[in-house]
């Protein structure tokens, strides 16, 4: 590794040098700790005695070659500080860790598994007009393993269950909540100690690679949540690594996050190399097809608060990281979870933007769910909440998220968010709402369980309630999800004529209609969010019904038919009962 590039923040593959690397008859350990007075490594290979690392001059680079160390053996660093204290730490660049509450790093052979997904990787693309239908997944609670004491399936074991499910439900990608090592189950992986280590809860790095390889062979893309903003406070992790705040801010007013974790200090070039190398590591070594970056607002503004102003150092870090990742992995997706109105999030860095491919449209999520929670007789005055998203849609490339954050901590499951107490009405509104979502421009993301129509919030401590599977709502969601992927007009989001609102009766302010268009297809979506029926006049006599949320097999009342129109041939209309939506296709001559 070029040390000068490291100190200038330009290294993206520091993982190739730092960490524990296996040679023919030894393992070489390398770590960066410029303020240490002494560093030793202790592990199973030396009976937990201490082998001293040697510093390269005064650079802060420490290393030692230990003979007979083997893959699978645990190890720690003992960091001696100027204050006289000795602190045991896991390896910041360690490639595996033992299961919590243990905190040792594990010597790992990165070549243990060889990918066979060359065809997938060479054909992979980030073009914006392809369907992108993401299933957000917490690996430990999707399904429980009755033969494991913790209830977990291994990475390679869950492939047999997950792959056919994703295919059957029309998902193009699976997005894993963070798989990097973390000490607390309840953090869901968002407070990390091992930024280069797949969590050992579900197996080994090789088994994770096997899962991703199999997903690719099945035609399914993989995305992982990546956390470049903060890290866990546990003493064995990055906090006060060499006795000083090496990775974090020295001042608690900006050094502590709202979650009680430590904020990275992105002005330090060594920290930049650490984080951008971690991002590169997951894309390069594990063939992830994208990273969804968490809490991007905290990388734009101080503590995520626009009132405190833009944080120039973190913004500079973000731009440089995204530009470097795109140069190295041009077909990988970079997705921002960003709640701000900061401009240019999905514009290339070379054009003054932040360099993401997509930005979560959290404004759409908030406005739409608020609208659906409103009583029908008050929705007329809130019509603008559903119109507003298309006013700013051209500004960025958006992804419409209904994520884990919306179904926890008292927020209620999606179905339960719908107005009213009557379950029939709640499910009818949820179906109408979901058709609105899938017909609205923007890519799609749903957290696991949304597709089942669950009525209880998610908990990481229990598996999904699979008694809902294959029920009417799940049947509806599956059909809608597949329709989205099969009809180009629904995912051709960024052509100038891909969307236009259609007129509706001014006396029906809770009815919305619009056209979606691609090169060879025209579709019409009509949503009736009122508690009264509505007759929508068809713009063409040559229409067919692709999907109606009121069909009996979805839990509604209507017989399924591709033609269900009223009136004379020259003046046809389609009737929408209360809380229903319909997707129509106009035949082109």
XYZ file of C-alpha atoms in Angstrom:
589
model
C 0.000 0.000 0.000
C 1.194 3.489 -0.846
C 1.364 5.105 2.581
C 1.348 8.605 1.148
C -1.955 7.895 -0.599
C -3.272 6.546 2.685
C -2.394 9.731 4.532
C -3.994 11.799 1.762
C -7.246 9.803 1.905
C -7.021 8.263 -1.567
C -6.777 4.527 -0.796
C -9.849 2.389 -1.545
C -8.369 -1.051 -0.922
C -6.586 -0.714 2.406
C -8.096 -4.103 3.263
C -5.536 -5.702 0.935
C -2.764 -4.564 3.316
C -4.259 -4.154 6.798
C -5.740 -7.022 8.784
C -4.522 -10.608 9.039
C -3.126 -11.945 5.752
C -2.153 -15.564 5.245
C 1.227 -16.374 3.716
C 2.719 -19.796 3.025
C 3.687 -20.647 6.612
C 2.682 -17.586 8.588
C 0.138 -14.847 9.004
C 1.139 -11.196 8.836
C -0.823 -8.806 11.049
C -0.934 -5.097 10.232
C -2.729 -2.316 12.089
C -2.717 1.494 12.172
C -2.374 3.036 15.638
C -0.143 6.138 15.572
C -0.471 7.037 19.248
C 0.344 3.633 20.733
C 3.591 2.970 22.586
C 3.455 -0.779 22.028
C 1.137 -3.243 20.259
C 1.025 -7.005 20.639
C -1.108 -9.685 19.068
C -2.412 -12.538 21.168
C -4.319 -15.584 20.048
C -4.641 -19.321 19.857
C -1.476 -19.499 17.718
C 0.732 -18.279 20.625
C -1.275 -19.723 23.523
C -2.685 -16.249 24.151
C 0.751 -14.882 24.953
C 1.957 -11.686 23.296
C 3.889 -11.261 20.044
C 5.104 -7.704 19.548
C 4.316 -5.747 16.412
C 6.987 -3.423 15.044
C 6.238 0.144 14.009
C 7.507 1.363 10.643
C 9.411 4.384 11.830
C 6.922 6.821 13.319
C 4.239 6.266 10.700
C 1.755 4.516 12.975
C 1.903 1.361 10.831
C 2.539 -1.691 12.986
C 3.108 -5.252 11.759
C 4.347 -8.700 12.690
C 4.596 -12.049 10.929
C 3.549 -14.955 13.139
C 4.571 -18.462 12.038
C 2.108 -21.337 12.195
C -0.954 -19.127 12.687
C -3.904 -20.783 10.943
C -7.267 -19.810 9.412
C -10.040 -20.080 11.962
C -7.924 -19.057 14.931
C -9.050 -16.193 17.162
C -6.870 -13.164 17.895
C -6.852 -9.711 19.502
C -4.549 -6.728 19.641
C -3.308 -5.372 22.959
C -2.821 -1.634 22.603
C -0.436 0.064 25.052
C -1.181 3.768 25.427
C 0.800 6.819 26.554
C -1.302 6.967 29.709
C -0.047 3.538 30.732
C -3.279 1.669 30.112
C -3.545 -1.490 28.031
C -6.700 -2.033 25.957
C -7.682 -5.168 24.052
C -9.232 -4.519 20.634
C -10.502 -6.553 17.759
C -8.844 -5.878 14.410
C -10.398 -2.825 12.674
C -9.723 -4.543 9.342
C -10.499 -8.057 10.594
C -12.291 -10.227 8.037
C -14.301 -12.246 10.567
C -15.232 -12.179 14.256
C -16.415 -14.647 16.851
C -20.061 -14.731 17.866
C -21.160 -12.118 20.379
C -20.642 -11.621 23.260
C -17.139 -12.755 22.229
C -15.107 -10.034 20.557
C -12.063 -11.688 19.003
C -11.194 -11.346 15.351
C -10.760 -14.556 13.341
C -8.020 -15.345 10.828
C -9.836 -15.946 7.557
C -8.795 -17.183 4.126
C -10.435 -14.855 1.577
C -9.915 -17.433 -1.154
C -11.875 -20.170 0.602
C -14.811 -19.640 -1.775
C -14.576 -18.910 -5.500
C -17.481 -17.193 -7.225
C -19.014 -18.671 -10.369
C -21.170 -15.658 -11.290
C -19.051 -14.244 -14.118
C -22.023 -14.085 -16.471
C -24.094 -12.110 -13.942
C -21.288 -9.695 -13.092
C -20.439 -8.973 -16.728
C -24.094 -8.354 -17.633
C -24.899 -6.271 -14.534
C -26.048 -2.749 -15.225
C -27.150 0.345 -13.325
C -29.381 1.724 -16.095
C -32.339 3.581 -14.553
C -35.119 2.183 -16.748
C -34.759 -1.421 -15.588
C -37.204 -2.711 -12.961
C -35.886 -2.388 -9.423
C -38.143 -4.096 -6.893
C -36.288 -4.547 -3.601
C -37.125 -6.882 -0.733
C -35.579 -5.458 2.437
C -34.609 -8.290 4.756
C -33.417 -8.835 8.309
C -31.725 -12.175 7.918
C -32.164 -13.327 11.508
C -35.924 -12.881 11.768
C -37.302 -13.606 8.293
C -37.637 -17.282 9.172
C -36.454 -19.044 12.309
C -34.405 -22.232 12.256
C -35.928 -24.693 14.752
C -32.679 -26.676 14.937
C -30.475 -23.725 15.951
C -30.366 -22.531 19.570
C -30.578 -18.909 18.422
C -33.112 -19.637 15.694
C -30.759 -18.593 12.882
C -30.217 -20.129 9.478
C -26.706 -20.029 8.060
C -26.117 -17.874 4.995
C -25.865 -20.916 2.752
C -28.817 -22.699 4.379
C -31.286 -19.871 3.921
C -30.621 -19.750 0.171
C -32.918 -22.745 -0.384
C -35.795 -20.881 1.287
C -35.099 -17.330 0.181
C -34.391 -17.701 -3.537
C -37.667 -19.383 -4.593
C -39.599 -16.943 -2.403
C -38.028 -13.899 -4.035
C -38.657 -15.307 -7.501
C -42.252 -16.233 -6.731
C -42.982 -12.758 -5.398
C -41.479 -10.794 -8.268
C -38.551 -9.177 -6.450
C -35.509 -8.241 -8.515
C -33.179 -7.553 -5.577
C -32.822 -8.390 -1.910
C -31.442 -5.748 0.439
C -29.935 -7.027 3.666
C -29.966 -4.946 6.803
C -26.282 -4.524 7.750
C -24.398 -7.811 7.785
C -21.198 -6.305 9.167
C -20.435 -7.510 12.682
C -22.284 -5.852 15.558
C -22.527 -6.648 19.271
C -26.207 -5.878 19.957
C -28.994 -7.785 18.185
C -31.399 -4.906 18.798
C -29.283 -2.517 16.705
C -30.212 -4.650 13.635
C -26.610 -4.208 12.467
C -26.537 -0.418 12.404
C -23.943 -0.082 15.201
C -20.877 -1.929 13.984
C -17.645 -3.150 15.491
C -16.451 -5.165 12.480
C -16.720 -3.134 9.290
C -14.994 -5.814 7.197
C -16.434 -8.854 8.991
C -19.733 -10.507 7.990
C -21.612 -11.203 11.195
C -20.883 -14.675 12.497
C -24.507 -15.036 13.622
C -25.246 -16.585 10.239
C -21.980 -18.276 9.386
C -18.661 -17.550 7.707
C -17.574 -15.142 4.952
C -17.356 -18.073 2.561
C -20.961 -19.053 3.311
C -22.131 -15.481 2.674
C -20.328 -15.528 -0.664
C -22.077 -18.789 -1.476
C -25.473 -17.191 -0.769
C -24.723 -14.214 -3.011
C -23.403 -16.489 -5.755
C -26.603 -18.541 -5.699
C -28.767 -15.416 -5.734
C -26.915 -14.216 -8.813
C -27.364 -17.550 -10.570
C -31.102 -17.172 -9.896
C -31.103 -13.692 -11.447
C -31.502 -11.805 -8.168
C -29.384 -8.789 -7.254
C -27.989 -8.183 -3.767
C -27.713 -4.918 -1.848
C -26.347 -4.371 1.644
C -26.980 -1.543 4.074
C -23.694 0.236 4.802
C -23.170 2.543 7.782
C -20.463 5.184 7.131
C -21.648 7.666 9.774
C -21.106 6.107 13.203
C -19.870 3.017 15.057
C -20.557 1.119 18.287
C -19.120 2.453 21.520
C -17.922 -0.953 22.766
C -14.409 -0.636 24.177
C -13.005 -3.498 22.086
C -14.040 -1.808 18.832
C -12.899 1.438 17.221
C -13.576 3.760 20.172
C -10.361 5.310 21.537
C -8.513 2.689 19.552
C -4.975 3.761 20.387
C -5.915 5.524 23.583
C -6.974 8.609 21.660
C -10.011 9.422 19.493
C -8.496 8.013 16.317
C -11.714 7.249 14.419
C -14.115 9.556 16.259
C -14.406 13.261 17.059
C -12.595 14.358 20.232
C -15.525 16.556 21.286
C -18.732 14.937 22.625
C -20.995 17.672 21.231
C -20.350 16.328 17.727
C -18.672 13.037 18.652
C -21.761 11.322 20.017
C -24.648 10.452 17.730
C -28.346 10.571 18.534
C -28.201 6.776 18.886
C -25.506 6.912 21.577
C -22.811 5.696 19.198
C -19.585 7.408 18.088
C -19.575 9.614 15.014
C -16.731 9.060 12.554
C -14.453 12.055 12.041
C -14.440 12.199 8.251
C -11.910 15.035 8.098
C -9.173 12.514 8.958
C -7.799 10.999 5.766
C -7.056 7.690 7.492
C -10.726 7.407 8.463
C -11.769 8.135 4.897
C -9.532 5.325 3.663
C -10.990 2.992 6.280
C -14.605 3.651 5.270
C -14.199 3.777 1.511
C -12.087 0.624 1.691
C -14.867 -1.086 3.652
C -17.391 -0.086 0.978
C -15.060 -1.333 -1.756
C -14.469 -4.564 0.167
C -18.155 -5.566 0.178
C -18.510 -4.773 -3.529
C -15.235 -6.375 -4.606
C -14.907 -9.395 -2.338
C -18.579 -10.300 -1.885
C -19.976 -9.210 -5.248
C -22.738 -7.141 -3.702
C -24.598 -5.305 -6.457
C -25.114 -2.174 -4.432
C -24.829 -0.394 -1.118
C -27.627 1.517 0.565
C -25.898 4.128 2.683
C -27.521 4.834 5.999
C -28.174 8.278 7.530
C -26.778 10.291 4.630
C -28.296 13.474 6.081
C -25.614 13.221 8.801
C -22.979 13.301 6.070
C -24.463 16.455 4.569
C -25.317 18.570 7.609
C -23.755 18.727 11.051
C -25.603 16.080 13.089
C -28.099 15.903 10.207
C -29.551 19.298 11.102
C -29.806 21.818 8.223
C -29.995 24.610 10.794
C -26.415 23.784 11.843
C -25.171 24.074 8.272
C -23.369 21.887 5.767
C -20.458 19.842 7.093
C -17.875 20.454 4.397
C -15.524 17.662 5.478
C -18.147 14.932 5.517
C -19.625 16.157 2.239
C -16.177 16.104 0.641
C -15.633 12.582 1.956
C -18.974 11.425 0.555
C -18.314 12.844 -2.910
C -14.827 11.356 -3.099
C -15.996 7.972 -1.854
C -18.885 7.741 -4.301
C -16.754 8.904 -7.220
C -14.090 6.332 -6.363
C -16.589 3.516 -5.932
C -18.265 4.337 -9.236
C -14.894 4.379 -10.988
C -14.110 0.936 -9.588
C -17.610 -0.576 -9.759
C -19.564 1.358 -12.414
C -22.474 -1.104 -12.525
C -22.991 -1.220 -8.749
C -25.872 0.774 -7.254
C -25.257 3.456 -4.639
C -28.457 4.366 -2.784
C -28.895 7.206 -0.325
C -31.190 7.077 2.666
C -31.528 10.849 2.851
C -34.399 12.835 4.330
C -33.112 16.283 3.347
C -33.834 18.523 0.378
C -30.142 18.932 -0.406
C -29.870 19.202 -4.217
C -27.989 16.910 -6.557
C -27.893 13.754 -4.457
C -28.222 11.544 -7.569
C -26.228 13.791 -9.886
C -22.736 12.521 -10.794
C -19.905 13.977 -8.758
C -18.331 15.238 -11.995
C -21.448 17.372 -12.478
C -21.452 18.789 -8.961
C -23.633 16.129 -7.323
C -23.108 13.556 -4.580
C -22.846 10.613 -6.962
C -25.666 8.311 -5.832
C -27.784 6.305 -8.275
C -30.978 6.633 -6.224
C -32.298 8.557 -3.271
C -34.988 7.285 -0.931
C -38.072 9.465 -1.371
C -38.923 9.798 2.288
C -41.170 12.765 1.535
C -43.345 10.540 -0.662
C -43.471 7.923 2.079
C -44.449 10.383 4.790
C -47.052 12.263 2.729
C -48.677 9.122 1.363
C -48.942 7.288 4.663
C -50.273 10.420 6.367
C -52.907 10.693 3.648
C -53.931 7.049 4.076
C -54.297 7.528 7.844
C -56.665 10.452 7.294
C -60.464 9.882 7.435
C -62.004 9.832 3.933
C -64.095 12.948 4.565
C -60.885 14.891 5.273
C -58.833 13.560 2.349
C -60.200 16.109 -0.121
C -58.303 18.911 1.569
C -55.139 16.796 1.546
C -55.179 16.050 -2.182
C -51.930 17.948 -2.601
C -50.094 15.387 -0.479
C -50.430 12.859 -3.296
C -49.780 15.370 -6.084
C -46.679 16.964 -4.587
C -44.265 14.070 -5.190
C -44.468 14.474 -8.957
C -43.628 18.177 -8.697
C -40.131 17.424 -7.422
C -39.695 13.973 -9.003
C -37.575 15.302 -11.939
C -34.994 16.663 -9.487
C -33.517 13.282 -8.529
C -33.683 9.573 -9.288
C -35.973 8.330 -6.557
C -36.732 5.065 -4.831
C -40.061 4.732 -3.007
C -39.364 3.063 0.373
C -41.642 1.303 2.819
C -38.773 0.158 4.991
C -38.250 -1.452 8.389
C -38.290 2.012 9.954
C -42.011 2.343 9.144
C -43.155 -0.847 10.894
C -41.445 -0.654 14.315
C -41.506 1.317 17.561
C -45.245 1.858 17.699
C -45.632 3.018 14.095
C -47.835 -0.014 13.234
C -47.731 -2.389 10.273
C -48.648 -0.947 6.877
C -52.157 -2.448 6.878
C -52.830 -1.148 10.377
C -51.794 2.361 9.325
C -54.808 2.552 7.023
C -57.722 4.633 8.316
C -60.573 3.035 10.197
C -61.285 0.102 12.459
C -62.912 -2.256 9.952
C -60.375 -4.799 8.681
C -62.104 -5.178 5.334
C -61.743 -1.448 4.738
C -58.156 -1.462 5.965
C -57.130 -4.192 3.544
C -59.051 -2.546 0.687
C -57.212 0.725 1.328
C -53.880 -1.068 1.610
C -54.414 -2.730 -1.784
C -55.437 0.570 -3.358
C -52.427 2.262 -1.784
C -50.000 -0.378 -3.038
C -51.250 -0.107 -6.608
C -50.729 3.657 -6.285
C -47.155 2.958 -5.145
C -46.272 0.524 -7.912
C -47.825 2.680 -10.640
C -46.104 5.825 -9.328
C -42.717 6.633 -10.920
C -39.705 5.583 -8.870
C -38.093 2.300 -7.908
C -39.663 0.193 -5.148
C -38.595 -1.125 -1.759
C -40.661 -3.064 0.764
C -39.575 -4.494 4.061
C -40.214 -8.170 4.641
C -43.731 -8.838 5.838
C -45.267 -5.920 3.964
C -46.076 -8.307 1.147
C -48.010 -10.579 3.517
C -50.324 -7.874 4.795
C -49.278 -8.399 8.401
C -51.192 -6.582 11.115
C -48.436 -6.569 13.743
C -45.176 -4.668 13.849
C -41.850 -6.299 13.089
C -39.606 -7.524 15.901
C -36.103 -8.854 15.393
C -36.827 -11.353 18.167
C -39.461 -13.328 16.231
C -39.969 -14.599 12.716
C -42.659 -13.248 10.416
C -46.174 -14.593 10.902
C -46.258 -16.973 7.971
C -49.914 -17.844 8.530
C -50.618 -14.831 6.276
C -48.707 -16.384 3.371
C -50.736 -17.084 0.239
C -53.720 -15.267 1.707
C -55.719 -12.769 -0.374
C -53.445 -9.809 0.326
C -50.279 -11.782 -0.378
C -51.859 -13.052 -3.604
C -52.573 -9.440 -4.582
C -49.081 -8.217 -3.746
C -47.480 -11.043 -5.703
C -49.568 -10.223 -8.797
C -48.820 -6.502 -8.494
C -45.110 -7.066 -7.988
C -44.895 -9.246 -11.091
C -46.949 -6.772 -13.134
C -44.463 -4.056 -12.229
C -41.565 -6.131 -13.547
C -43.370 -7.344 -16.658
C -44.672 -3.990 -17.941
C -41.986 -1.554 -19.131
C -44.304 1.442 -18.738
C -44.211 0.920 -14.954
C -40.439 1.092 -14.637
C -39.508 3.457 -17.494
C -39.370 6.271 -14.957
C -37.179 8.961 -16.452
C -38.252 9.553 -20.067
C -39.928 12.967 -20.471
C -43.285 11.463 -21.491
C -43.295 8.501 -19.087
C -45.909 10.085 -16.796
C -48.841 12.486 -17.022
C -51.803 13.189 -14.770
C -55.240 12.558 -16.274
C -58.262 14.742 -15.528
C -60.855 13.568 -13.030
C -64.191 15.023 -11.971
C -63.604 18.046 -9.689
C -66.347 16.630 -7.489
C -64.149 13.567 -6.833
C -61.085 15.026 -5.085
C -60.106 11.635 -3.651
C -59.716 10.073 -7.110
C -56.356 10.152 -8.897
C -55.649 9.030 -12.458
C -52.490 9.057 -14.518
C -50.881 7.514 -17.557
C -47.580 5.624 -17.648
C -45.893 5.248 -20.995
C -42.891 3.474 -22.467
C -41.753 3.075 -26.063
C -44.334 0.354 -26.816
C -46.836 0.484 -23.985
C -49.463 2.767 -22.455
C -51.006 2.069 -19.059
C -53.543 3.958 -16.956
C -53.802 3.805 -13.191
C -56.889 5.043 -11.362
C -57.107 5.169 -7.551
C -60.271 5.863 -5.614
C -59.343 6.696 -2.027
C -62.847 7.845 -1.118
C -65.531 5.830 0.648
C -67.884 6.327 -2.323
C -67.862 4.591 -5.739
C -66.599 6.457 -8.802
C -67.074 6.004 -12.554
C -63.902 6.876 -14.450
C -64.408 7.701 -18.170
C -62.032 5.716 -20.337
C -59.901 7.655 -22.824
C -60.053 4.763 -25.297
C -62.512 1.991 -26.096
C -59.614 -0.403 -26.596
C -58.686 -0.945 -22.940
C -58.137 -4.061 -20.915
C -57.839 -4.548 -17.164
C -54.436 -5.712 -15.996
C -55.194 -5.665 -12.288
C -58.049 -4.560 -10.063
C -57.614 -4.357 -6.302
C -61.273 -5.347 -5.783
C -61.038 -8.753 -7.427
C -62.352 -11.563 -5.232
C -59.084 -13.482 -5.112
C -57.452 -10.399 -3.612
C -60.090 -10.089 -0.896
C -62.494 -7.844 -2.805
C -65.976 -8.298 -4.234
C -65.599 -8.216 -8.041
C -65.358 -11.106 -10.479
C -62.051 -11.161 -12.293
C -62.245 -10.065 -15.926
C -60.046 -8.216 -18.366
C -63.046 -6.136 -19.574
C -65.482 -4.649 -17.084
C -66.766 -1.389 -18.520
C -70.030 0.548 -18.496
C -71.811 2.641 -21.148
C -71.903 2.841 -24.922
C -68.914 1.990 -27.071
C -68.194 5.672 -27.671
C -68.439 6.589 -23.997
C -67.145 3.843 -21.779
C -66.312 4.096 -18.098
C -64.956 1.814 -15.416
C -66.537 1.686 -11.995
C -64.313 1.788 -8.939
C -65.922 0.845 -5.665
C -64.762 2.618 -2.526
C -61.096 2.225 -1.598
C -60.077 0.560 -4.852
C -57.562 1.019 -7.648
C -57.301 -0.333 -11.165
C -54.509 -0.728 -13.701
C -55.548 -0.585 -17.362
C -53.707 -1.191 -20.603
C -54.483 0.794 -23.742
C -53.878 -1.256 -26.870
C -51.693 0.486 -29.425
C -52.715 0.247 -33.074
